[in-house]
PDB file of C-alpha atoms in Angstrom:
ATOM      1  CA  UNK A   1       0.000   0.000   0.000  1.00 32.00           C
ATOM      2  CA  UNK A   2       1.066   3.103  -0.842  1.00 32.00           C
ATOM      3  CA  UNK A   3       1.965   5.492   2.364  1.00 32.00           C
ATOM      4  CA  UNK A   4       2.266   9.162   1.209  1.00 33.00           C
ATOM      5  CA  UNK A   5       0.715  12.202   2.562  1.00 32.00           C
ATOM      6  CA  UNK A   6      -2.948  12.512   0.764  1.00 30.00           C
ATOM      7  CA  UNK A   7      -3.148  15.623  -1.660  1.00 30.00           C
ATOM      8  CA  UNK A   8      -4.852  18.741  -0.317  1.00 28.00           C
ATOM      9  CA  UNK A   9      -8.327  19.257  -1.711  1.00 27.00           C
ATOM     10  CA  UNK A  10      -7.242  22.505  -4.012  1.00 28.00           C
ATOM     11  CA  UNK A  11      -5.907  21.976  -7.143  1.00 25.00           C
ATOM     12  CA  UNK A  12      -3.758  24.717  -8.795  1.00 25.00           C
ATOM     13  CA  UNK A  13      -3.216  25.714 -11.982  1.00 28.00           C
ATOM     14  CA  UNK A  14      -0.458  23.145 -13.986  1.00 30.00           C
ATOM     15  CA  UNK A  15       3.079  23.675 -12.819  1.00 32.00           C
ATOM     16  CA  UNK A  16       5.459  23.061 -15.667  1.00 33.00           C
ATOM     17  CA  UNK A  17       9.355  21.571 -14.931  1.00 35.00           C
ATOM     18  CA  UNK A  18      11.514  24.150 -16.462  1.00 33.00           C
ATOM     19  CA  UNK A  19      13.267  21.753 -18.587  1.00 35.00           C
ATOM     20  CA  UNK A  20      10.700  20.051 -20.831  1.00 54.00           C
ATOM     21  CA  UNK A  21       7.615  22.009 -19.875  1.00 43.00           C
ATOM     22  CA  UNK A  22       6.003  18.974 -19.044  1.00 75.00           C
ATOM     23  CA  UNK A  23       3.091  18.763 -16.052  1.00 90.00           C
ATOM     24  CA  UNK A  24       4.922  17.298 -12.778  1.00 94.00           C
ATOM     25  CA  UNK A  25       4.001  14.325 -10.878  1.00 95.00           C
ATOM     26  CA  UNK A  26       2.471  16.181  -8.092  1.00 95.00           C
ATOM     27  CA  UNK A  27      -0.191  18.478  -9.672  1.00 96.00           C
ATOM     28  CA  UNK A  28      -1.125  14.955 -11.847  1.00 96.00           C
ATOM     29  CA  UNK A  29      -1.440  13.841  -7.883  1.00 97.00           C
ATOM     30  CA  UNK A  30      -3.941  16.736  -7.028  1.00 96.00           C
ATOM     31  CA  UNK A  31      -6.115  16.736  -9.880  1.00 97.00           C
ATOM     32  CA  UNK A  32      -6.495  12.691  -8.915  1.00 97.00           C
ATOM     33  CA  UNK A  33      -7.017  13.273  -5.866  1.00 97.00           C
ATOM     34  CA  UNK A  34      -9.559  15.890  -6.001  1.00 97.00           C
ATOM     35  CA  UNK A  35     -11.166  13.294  -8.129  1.00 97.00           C
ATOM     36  CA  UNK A  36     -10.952  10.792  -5.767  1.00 96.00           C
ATOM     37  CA  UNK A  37     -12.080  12.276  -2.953  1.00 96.00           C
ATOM     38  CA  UNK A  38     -15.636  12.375  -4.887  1.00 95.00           C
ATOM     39  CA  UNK A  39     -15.447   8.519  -4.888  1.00 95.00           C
ATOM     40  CA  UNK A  40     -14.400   7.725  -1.193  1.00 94.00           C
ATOM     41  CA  UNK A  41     -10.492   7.505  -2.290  1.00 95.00           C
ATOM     42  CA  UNK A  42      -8.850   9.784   0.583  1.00 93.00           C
ATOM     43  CA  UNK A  43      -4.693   8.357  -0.569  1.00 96.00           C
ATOM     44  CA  UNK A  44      -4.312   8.802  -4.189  1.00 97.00           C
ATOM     45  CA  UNK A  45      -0.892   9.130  -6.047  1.00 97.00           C
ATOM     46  CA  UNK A  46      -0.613   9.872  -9.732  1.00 97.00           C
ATOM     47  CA  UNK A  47       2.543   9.777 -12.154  1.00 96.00           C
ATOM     48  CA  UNK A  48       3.639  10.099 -15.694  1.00 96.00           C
ATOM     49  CA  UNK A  49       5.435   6.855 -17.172  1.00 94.00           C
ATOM     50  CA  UNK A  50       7.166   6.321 -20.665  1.00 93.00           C
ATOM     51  CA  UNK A  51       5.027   3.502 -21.372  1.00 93.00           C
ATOM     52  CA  UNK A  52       4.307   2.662 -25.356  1.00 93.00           C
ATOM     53  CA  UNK A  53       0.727   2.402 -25.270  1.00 92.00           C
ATOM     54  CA  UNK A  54      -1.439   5.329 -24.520  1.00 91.00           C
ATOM     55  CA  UNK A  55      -2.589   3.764 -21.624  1.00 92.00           C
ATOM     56  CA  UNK A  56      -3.310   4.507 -17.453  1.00 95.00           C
ATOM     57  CA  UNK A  57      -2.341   1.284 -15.293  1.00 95.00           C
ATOM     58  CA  UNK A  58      -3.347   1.546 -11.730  1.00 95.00           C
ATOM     59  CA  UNK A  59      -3.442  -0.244  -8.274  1.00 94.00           C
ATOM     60  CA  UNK A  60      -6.213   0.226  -5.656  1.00 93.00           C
ATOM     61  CA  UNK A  61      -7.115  -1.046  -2.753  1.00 90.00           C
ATOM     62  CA  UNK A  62     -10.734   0.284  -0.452  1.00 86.00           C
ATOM     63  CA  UNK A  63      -9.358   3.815  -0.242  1.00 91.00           C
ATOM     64  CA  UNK A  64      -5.956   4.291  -1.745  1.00 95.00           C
ATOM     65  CA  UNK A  65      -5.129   4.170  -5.262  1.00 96.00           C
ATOM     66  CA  UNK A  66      -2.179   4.217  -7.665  1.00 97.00           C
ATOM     67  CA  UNK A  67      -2.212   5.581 -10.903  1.00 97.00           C
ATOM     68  CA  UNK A  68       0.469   5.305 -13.638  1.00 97.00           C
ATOM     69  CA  UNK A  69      -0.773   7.634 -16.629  1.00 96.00           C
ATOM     70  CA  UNK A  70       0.660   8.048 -20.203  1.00 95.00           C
ATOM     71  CA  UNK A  71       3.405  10.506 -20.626  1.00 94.00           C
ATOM     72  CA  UNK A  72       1.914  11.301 -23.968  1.00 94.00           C
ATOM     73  CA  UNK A  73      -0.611  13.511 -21.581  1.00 95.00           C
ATOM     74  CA  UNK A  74       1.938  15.462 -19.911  1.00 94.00           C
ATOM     75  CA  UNK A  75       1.303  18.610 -21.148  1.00 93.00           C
ATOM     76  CA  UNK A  76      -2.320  18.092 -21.128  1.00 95.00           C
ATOM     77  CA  UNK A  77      -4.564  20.748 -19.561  1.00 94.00           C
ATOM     78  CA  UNK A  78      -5.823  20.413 -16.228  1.00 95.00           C
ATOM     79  CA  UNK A  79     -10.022  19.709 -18.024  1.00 95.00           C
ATOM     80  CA  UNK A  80      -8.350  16.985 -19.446  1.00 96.00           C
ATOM     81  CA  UNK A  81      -6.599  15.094 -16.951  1.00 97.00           C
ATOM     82  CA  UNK A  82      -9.555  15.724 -14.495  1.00 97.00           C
ATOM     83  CA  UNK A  83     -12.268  13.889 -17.225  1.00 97.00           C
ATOM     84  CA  UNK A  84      -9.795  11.117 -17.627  1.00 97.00           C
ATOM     85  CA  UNK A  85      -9.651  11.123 -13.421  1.00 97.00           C
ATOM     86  CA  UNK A  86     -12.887  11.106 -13.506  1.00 97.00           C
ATOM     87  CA  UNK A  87     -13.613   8.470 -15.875  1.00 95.00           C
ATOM     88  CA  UNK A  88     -11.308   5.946 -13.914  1.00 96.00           C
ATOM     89  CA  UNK A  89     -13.077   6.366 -10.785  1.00 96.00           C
ATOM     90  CA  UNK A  90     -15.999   5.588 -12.538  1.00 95.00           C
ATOM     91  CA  UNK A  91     -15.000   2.316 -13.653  1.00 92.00           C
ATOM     92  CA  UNK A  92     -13.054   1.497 -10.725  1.00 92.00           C
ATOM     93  CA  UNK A  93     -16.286   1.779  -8.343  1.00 91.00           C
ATOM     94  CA  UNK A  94     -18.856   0.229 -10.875  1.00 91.00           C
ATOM     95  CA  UNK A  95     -19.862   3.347 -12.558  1.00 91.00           C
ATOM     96  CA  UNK A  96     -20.248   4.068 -16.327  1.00 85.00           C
ATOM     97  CA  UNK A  97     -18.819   7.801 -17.311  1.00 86.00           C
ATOM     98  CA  UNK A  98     -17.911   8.550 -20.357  1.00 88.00           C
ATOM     99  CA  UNK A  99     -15.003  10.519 -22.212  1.00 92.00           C
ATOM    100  CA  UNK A 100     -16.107  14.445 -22.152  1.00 94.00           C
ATOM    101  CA  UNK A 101     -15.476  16.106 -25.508  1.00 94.00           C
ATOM    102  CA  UNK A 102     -12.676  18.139 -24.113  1.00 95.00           C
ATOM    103  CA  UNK A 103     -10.395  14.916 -23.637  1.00 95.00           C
ATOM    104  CA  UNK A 104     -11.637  13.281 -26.913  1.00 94.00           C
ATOM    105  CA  UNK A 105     -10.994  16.216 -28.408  1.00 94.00           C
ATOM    106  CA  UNK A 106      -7.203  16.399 -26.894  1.00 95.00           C
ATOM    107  CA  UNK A 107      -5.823  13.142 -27.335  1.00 94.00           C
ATOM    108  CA  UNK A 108      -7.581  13.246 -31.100  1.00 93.00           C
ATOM    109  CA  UNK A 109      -5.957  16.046 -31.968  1.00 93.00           C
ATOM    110  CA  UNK A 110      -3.753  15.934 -35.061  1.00 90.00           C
ATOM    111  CA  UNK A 111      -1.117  17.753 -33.950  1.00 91.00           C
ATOM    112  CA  UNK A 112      -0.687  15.817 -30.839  1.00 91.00           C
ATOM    113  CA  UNK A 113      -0.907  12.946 -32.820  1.00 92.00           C
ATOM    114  CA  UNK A 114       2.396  13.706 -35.038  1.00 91.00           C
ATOM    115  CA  UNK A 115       4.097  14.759 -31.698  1.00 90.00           C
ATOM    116  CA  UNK A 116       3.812  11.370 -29.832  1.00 93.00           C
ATOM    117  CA  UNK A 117       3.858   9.256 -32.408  1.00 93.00           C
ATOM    118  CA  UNK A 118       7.109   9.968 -32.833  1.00 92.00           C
ATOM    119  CA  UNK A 119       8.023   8.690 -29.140  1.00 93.00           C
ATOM    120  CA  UNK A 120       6.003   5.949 -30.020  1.00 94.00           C
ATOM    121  CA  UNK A 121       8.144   4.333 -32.648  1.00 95.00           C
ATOM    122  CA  UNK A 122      10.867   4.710 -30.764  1.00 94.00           C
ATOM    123  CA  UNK A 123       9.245   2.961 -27.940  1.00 95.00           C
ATOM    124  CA  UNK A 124       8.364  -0.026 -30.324  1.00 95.00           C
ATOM    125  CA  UNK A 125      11.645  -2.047 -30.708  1.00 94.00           C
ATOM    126  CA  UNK A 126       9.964  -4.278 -32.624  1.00 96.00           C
ATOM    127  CA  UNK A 127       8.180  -2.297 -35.843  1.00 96.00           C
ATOM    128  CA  UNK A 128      10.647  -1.550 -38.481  1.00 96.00           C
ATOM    129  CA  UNK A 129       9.756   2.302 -39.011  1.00 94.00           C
ATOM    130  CA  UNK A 130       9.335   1.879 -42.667  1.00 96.00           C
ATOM    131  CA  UNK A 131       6.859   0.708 -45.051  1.00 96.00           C
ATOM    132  CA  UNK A 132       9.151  -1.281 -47.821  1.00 97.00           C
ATOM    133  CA  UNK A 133       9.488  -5.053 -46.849  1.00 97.00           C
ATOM    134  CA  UNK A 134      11.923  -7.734 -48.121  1.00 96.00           C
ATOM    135  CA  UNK A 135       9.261  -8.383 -51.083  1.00 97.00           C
ATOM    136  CA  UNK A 136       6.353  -5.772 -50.346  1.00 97.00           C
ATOM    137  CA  UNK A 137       5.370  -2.520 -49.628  1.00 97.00           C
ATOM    138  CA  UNK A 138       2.567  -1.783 -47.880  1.00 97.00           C
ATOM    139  CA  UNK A 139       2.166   1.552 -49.248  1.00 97.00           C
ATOM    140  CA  UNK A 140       1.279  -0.276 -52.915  1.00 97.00           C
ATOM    141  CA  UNK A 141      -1.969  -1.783 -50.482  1.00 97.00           C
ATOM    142  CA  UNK A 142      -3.035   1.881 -49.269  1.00 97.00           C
ATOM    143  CA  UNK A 143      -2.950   2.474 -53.239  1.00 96.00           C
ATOM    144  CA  UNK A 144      -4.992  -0.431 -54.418  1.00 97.00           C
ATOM    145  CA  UNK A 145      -7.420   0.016 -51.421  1.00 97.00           C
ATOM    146  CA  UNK A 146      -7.770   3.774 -52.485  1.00 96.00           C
ATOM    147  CA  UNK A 147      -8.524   2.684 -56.128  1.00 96.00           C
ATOM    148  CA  UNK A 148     -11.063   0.504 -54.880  1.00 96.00           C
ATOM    149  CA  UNK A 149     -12.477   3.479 -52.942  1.00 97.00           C
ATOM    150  CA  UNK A 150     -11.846   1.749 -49.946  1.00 97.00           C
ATOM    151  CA  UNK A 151     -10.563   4.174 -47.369  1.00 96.00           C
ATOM    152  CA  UNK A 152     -10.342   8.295 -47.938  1.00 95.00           C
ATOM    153  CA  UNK A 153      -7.668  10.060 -49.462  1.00 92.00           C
ATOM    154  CA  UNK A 154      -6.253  12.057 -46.753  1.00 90.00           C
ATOM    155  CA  UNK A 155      -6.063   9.343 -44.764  1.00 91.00           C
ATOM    156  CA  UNK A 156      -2.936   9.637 -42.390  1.00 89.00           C
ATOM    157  CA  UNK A 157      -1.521   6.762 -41.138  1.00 92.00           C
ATOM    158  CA  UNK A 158       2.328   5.280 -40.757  1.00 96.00           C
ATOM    159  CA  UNK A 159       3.068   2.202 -42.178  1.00 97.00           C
ATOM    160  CA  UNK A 160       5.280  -0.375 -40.850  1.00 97.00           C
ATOM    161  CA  UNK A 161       6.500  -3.858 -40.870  1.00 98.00           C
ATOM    162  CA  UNK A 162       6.494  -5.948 -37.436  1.00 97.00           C
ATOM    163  CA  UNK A 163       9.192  -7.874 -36.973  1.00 96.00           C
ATOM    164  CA  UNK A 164       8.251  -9.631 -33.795  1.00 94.00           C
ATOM    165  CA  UNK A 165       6.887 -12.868 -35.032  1.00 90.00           C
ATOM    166  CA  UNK A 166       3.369 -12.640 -33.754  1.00 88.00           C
ATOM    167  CA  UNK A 167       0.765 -14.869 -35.091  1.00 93.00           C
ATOM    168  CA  UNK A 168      -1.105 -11.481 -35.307  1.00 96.00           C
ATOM    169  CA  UNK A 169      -1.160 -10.613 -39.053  1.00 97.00           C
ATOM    170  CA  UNK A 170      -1.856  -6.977 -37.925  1.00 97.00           C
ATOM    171  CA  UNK A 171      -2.599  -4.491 -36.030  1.00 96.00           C
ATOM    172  CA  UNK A 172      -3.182  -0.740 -35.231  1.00 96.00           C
ATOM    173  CA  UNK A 173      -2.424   2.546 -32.707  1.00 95.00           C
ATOM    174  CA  UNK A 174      -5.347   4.400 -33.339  1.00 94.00           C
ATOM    175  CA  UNK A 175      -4.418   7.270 -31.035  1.00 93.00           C
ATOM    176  CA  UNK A 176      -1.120   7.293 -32.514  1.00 94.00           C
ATOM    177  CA  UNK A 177      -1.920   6.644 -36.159  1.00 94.00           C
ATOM    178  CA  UNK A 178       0.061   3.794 -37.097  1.00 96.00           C
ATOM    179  CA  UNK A 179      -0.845   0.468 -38.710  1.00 97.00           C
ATOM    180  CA  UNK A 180       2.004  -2.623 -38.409  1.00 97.00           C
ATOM    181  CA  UNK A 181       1.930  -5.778 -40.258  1.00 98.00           C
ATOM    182  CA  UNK A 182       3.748  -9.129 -39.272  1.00 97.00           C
ATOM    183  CA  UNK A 183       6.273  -9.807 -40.695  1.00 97.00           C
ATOM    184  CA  UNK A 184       5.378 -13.196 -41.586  1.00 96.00           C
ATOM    185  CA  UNK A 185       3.656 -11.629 -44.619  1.00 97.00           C
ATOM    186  CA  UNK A 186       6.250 -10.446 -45.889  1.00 97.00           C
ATOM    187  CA  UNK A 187       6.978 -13.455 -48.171  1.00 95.00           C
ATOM    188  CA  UNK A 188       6.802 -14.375 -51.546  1.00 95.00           C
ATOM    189  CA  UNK A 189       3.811 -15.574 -52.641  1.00 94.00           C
ATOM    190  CA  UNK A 190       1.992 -14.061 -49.584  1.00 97.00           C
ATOM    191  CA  UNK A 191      -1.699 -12.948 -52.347  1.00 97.00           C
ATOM    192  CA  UNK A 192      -1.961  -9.433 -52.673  1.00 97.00           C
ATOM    193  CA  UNK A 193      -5.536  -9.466 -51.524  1.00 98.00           C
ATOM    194  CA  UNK A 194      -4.347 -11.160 -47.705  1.00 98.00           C
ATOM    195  CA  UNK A 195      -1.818  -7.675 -47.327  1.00 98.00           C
ATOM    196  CA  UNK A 196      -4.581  -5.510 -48.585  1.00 98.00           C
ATOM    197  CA  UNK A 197      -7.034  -6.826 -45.943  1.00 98.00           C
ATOM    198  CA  UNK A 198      -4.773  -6.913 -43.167  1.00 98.00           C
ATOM    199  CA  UNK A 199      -4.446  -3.253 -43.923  1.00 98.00           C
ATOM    200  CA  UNK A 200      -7.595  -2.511 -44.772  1.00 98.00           C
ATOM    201  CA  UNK A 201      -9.202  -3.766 -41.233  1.00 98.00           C
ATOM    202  CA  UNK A 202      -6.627  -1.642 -39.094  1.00 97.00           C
ATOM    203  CA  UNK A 203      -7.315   1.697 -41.055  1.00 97.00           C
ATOM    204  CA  UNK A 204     -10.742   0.683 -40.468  1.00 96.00           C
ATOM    205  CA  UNK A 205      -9.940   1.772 -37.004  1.00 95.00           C
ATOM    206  CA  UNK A 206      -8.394   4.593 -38.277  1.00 94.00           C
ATOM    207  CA  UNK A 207     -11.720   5.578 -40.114  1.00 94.00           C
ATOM    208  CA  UNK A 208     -13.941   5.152 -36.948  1.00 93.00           C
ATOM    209  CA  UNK A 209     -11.276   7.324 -34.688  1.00 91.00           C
ATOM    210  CA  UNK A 210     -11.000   6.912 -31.016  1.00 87.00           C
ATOM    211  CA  UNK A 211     -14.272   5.800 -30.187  1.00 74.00           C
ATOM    212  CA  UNK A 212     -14.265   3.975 -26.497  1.00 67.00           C
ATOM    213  CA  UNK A 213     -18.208   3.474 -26.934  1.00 73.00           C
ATOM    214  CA  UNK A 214     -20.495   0.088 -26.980  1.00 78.00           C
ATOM    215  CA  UNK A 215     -21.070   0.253 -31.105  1.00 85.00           C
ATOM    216  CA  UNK A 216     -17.250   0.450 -32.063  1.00 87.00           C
ATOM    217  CA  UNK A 217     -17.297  -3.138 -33.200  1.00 89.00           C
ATOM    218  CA  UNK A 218     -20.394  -2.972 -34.403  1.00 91.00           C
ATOM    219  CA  UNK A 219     -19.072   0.099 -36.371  1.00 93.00           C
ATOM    220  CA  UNK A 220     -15.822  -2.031 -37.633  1.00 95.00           C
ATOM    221  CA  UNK A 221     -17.350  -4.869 -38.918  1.00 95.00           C
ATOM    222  CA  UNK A 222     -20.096  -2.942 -40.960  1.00 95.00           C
ATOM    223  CA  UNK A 223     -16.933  -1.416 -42.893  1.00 96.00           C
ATOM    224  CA  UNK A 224     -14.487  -4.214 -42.926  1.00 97.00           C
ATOM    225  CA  UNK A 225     -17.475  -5.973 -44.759  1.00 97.00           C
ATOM    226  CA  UNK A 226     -17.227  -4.137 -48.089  1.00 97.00           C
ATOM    227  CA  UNK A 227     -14.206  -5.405 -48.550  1.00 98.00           C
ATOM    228  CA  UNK A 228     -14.773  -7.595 -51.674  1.00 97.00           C
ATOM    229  CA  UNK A 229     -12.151 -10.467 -50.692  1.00 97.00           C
ATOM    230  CA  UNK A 230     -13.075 -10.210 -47.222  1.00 97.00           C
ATOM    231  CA  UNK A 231     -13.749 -14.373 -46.274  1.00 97.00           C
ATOM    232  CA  UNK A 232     -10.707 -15.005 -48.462  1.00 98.00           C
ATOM    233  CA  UNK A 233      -8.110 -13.374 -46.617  1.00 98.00           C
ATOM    234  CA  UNK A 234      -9.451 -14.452 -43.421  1.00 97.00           C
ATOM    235  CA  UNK A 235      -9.631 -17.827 -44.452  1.00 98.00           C
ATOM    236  CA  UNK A 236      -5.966 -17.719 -45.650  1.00 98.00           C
ATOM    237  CA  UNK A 237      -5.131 -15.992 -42.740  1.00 98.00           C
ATOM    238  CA  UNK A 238      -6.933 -18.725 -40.319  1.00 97.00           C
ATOM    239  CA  UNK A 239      -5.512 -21.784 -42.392  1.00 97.00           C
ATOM    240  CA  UNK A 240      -1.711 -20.221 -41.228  1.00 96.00           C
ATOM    241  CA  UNK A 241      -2.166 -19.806 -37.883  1.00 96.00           C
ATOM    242  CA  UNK A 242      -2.843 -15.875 -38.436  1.00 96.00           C
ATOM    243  CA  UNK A 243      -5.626 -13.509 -36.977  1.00 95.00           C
ATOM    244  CA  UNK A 244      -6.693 -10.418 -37.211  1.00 95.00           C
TER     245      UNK A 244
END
């Protein structure tokens, strides 16, 4: 169990550390606890971690919790960092909040999107950072899925091989905008129509944004459905030991 002195009940406006502007530890701390308080939590700690995934992890106990949070939301505003507060709490004690507009609108924002997506790549060991394959290149799929009027033209994605062996054919950051495919595909003789669907049901995330509510799936499979060699790629996929 965490032991620390619980955060006072004001919270201040974001202190920045001098060096990389970024919001400290300790106000994350307040806003949390300020949030916490609301839900019976009277010993709440909050910090930033350089984790990969935009993600919170946290630890909690009947009135203490810990929070590890993103550092891709370290210079987020204080609305921001209270509705995400606010939604854990929620779902830590039963509840059902949803994202406010003023987070979804942060953490979709494109500019923050460029920004931590570089940090992101760096924090994935295993994607390649580039599009061109031993024998393919996913960016021919993006073009033969946007001749089949498939996905958008401004689309904005990166495109990358994964080299960690998964039997995941691929897979998507949504919040970061980057699509990965195994590396298994990158063969010859892999059909042009398994790569194309691969990348054609990740952008499909893409094309639905960040959308944390009940009908995303729905959502997804209504669009990954016009593909025309949908069954066909996910049969070739299933008969070697690949998913989606």
């Amino acid at each position: 169990m965490w032991k620390g002195k619980t955060a006072g009940d004001e919270i201040l406006i974001a202190n920045y550390n001098s060096k990389n502007r970024t919001v400290t530890d300790g106000h994350l701390t307040e806003i949390f606890s300020m949030v916490g308080h609301r839900y019976g939590y009277d010993d709440v700690k909050a910090e930033f971690s350089a984790l990969r995934d935009f993600k919170v992890r946290w630890q909690r106990s009947y009135k203490w919790a810990i929070f590890t949070v993103s550092d891709y939301l370290d210079r987020a505003p204080d609305d921001v960092l209270e509705n995400l507060a606010e939604v854990l709490f929620s779902k830590i004690t039963g509840q059902d909040a949803q994202y406010g507009d003023v987070f979804l609108n942060y953490v979709t924002d494109r500019q923050l999107t460029r920004t931590n997506r570089k940090d992101f790549l760096k924090r994935s060991r295993n994607l390649s950072k580039t599009s061109i394959g031993d024998y393919h290149d996913l960016n021919d799929c993006v073009n033969r899925l946007r001749d089949q009027r498939l996905i958008p033209d401004d689309i904005e994605c990166v495109l990358t091989w994964d080299n960690s062996g998964s039997e995941k054919a691929a897979g998507v950051s949504v919040l970061q905008g980057v699509v990965w495919v195994s590396k298994v595909l990158d063969q010859k003789g892999i059909p042009e129509y398994v790569l194309d669907y691969s990348v054609y049901h990740m952008m499909c995330y893409l094309m639905l944004g960040f959308n944390p509510g009940p009908d995303m799936e729905y959502d997804h499979r209504r669009l990954i459905a016009k593909h025309p060699m949908r069954y066909d790629a996910e049969s070739w996929l299933n008969e070697h030991g690949l998913f989606l």
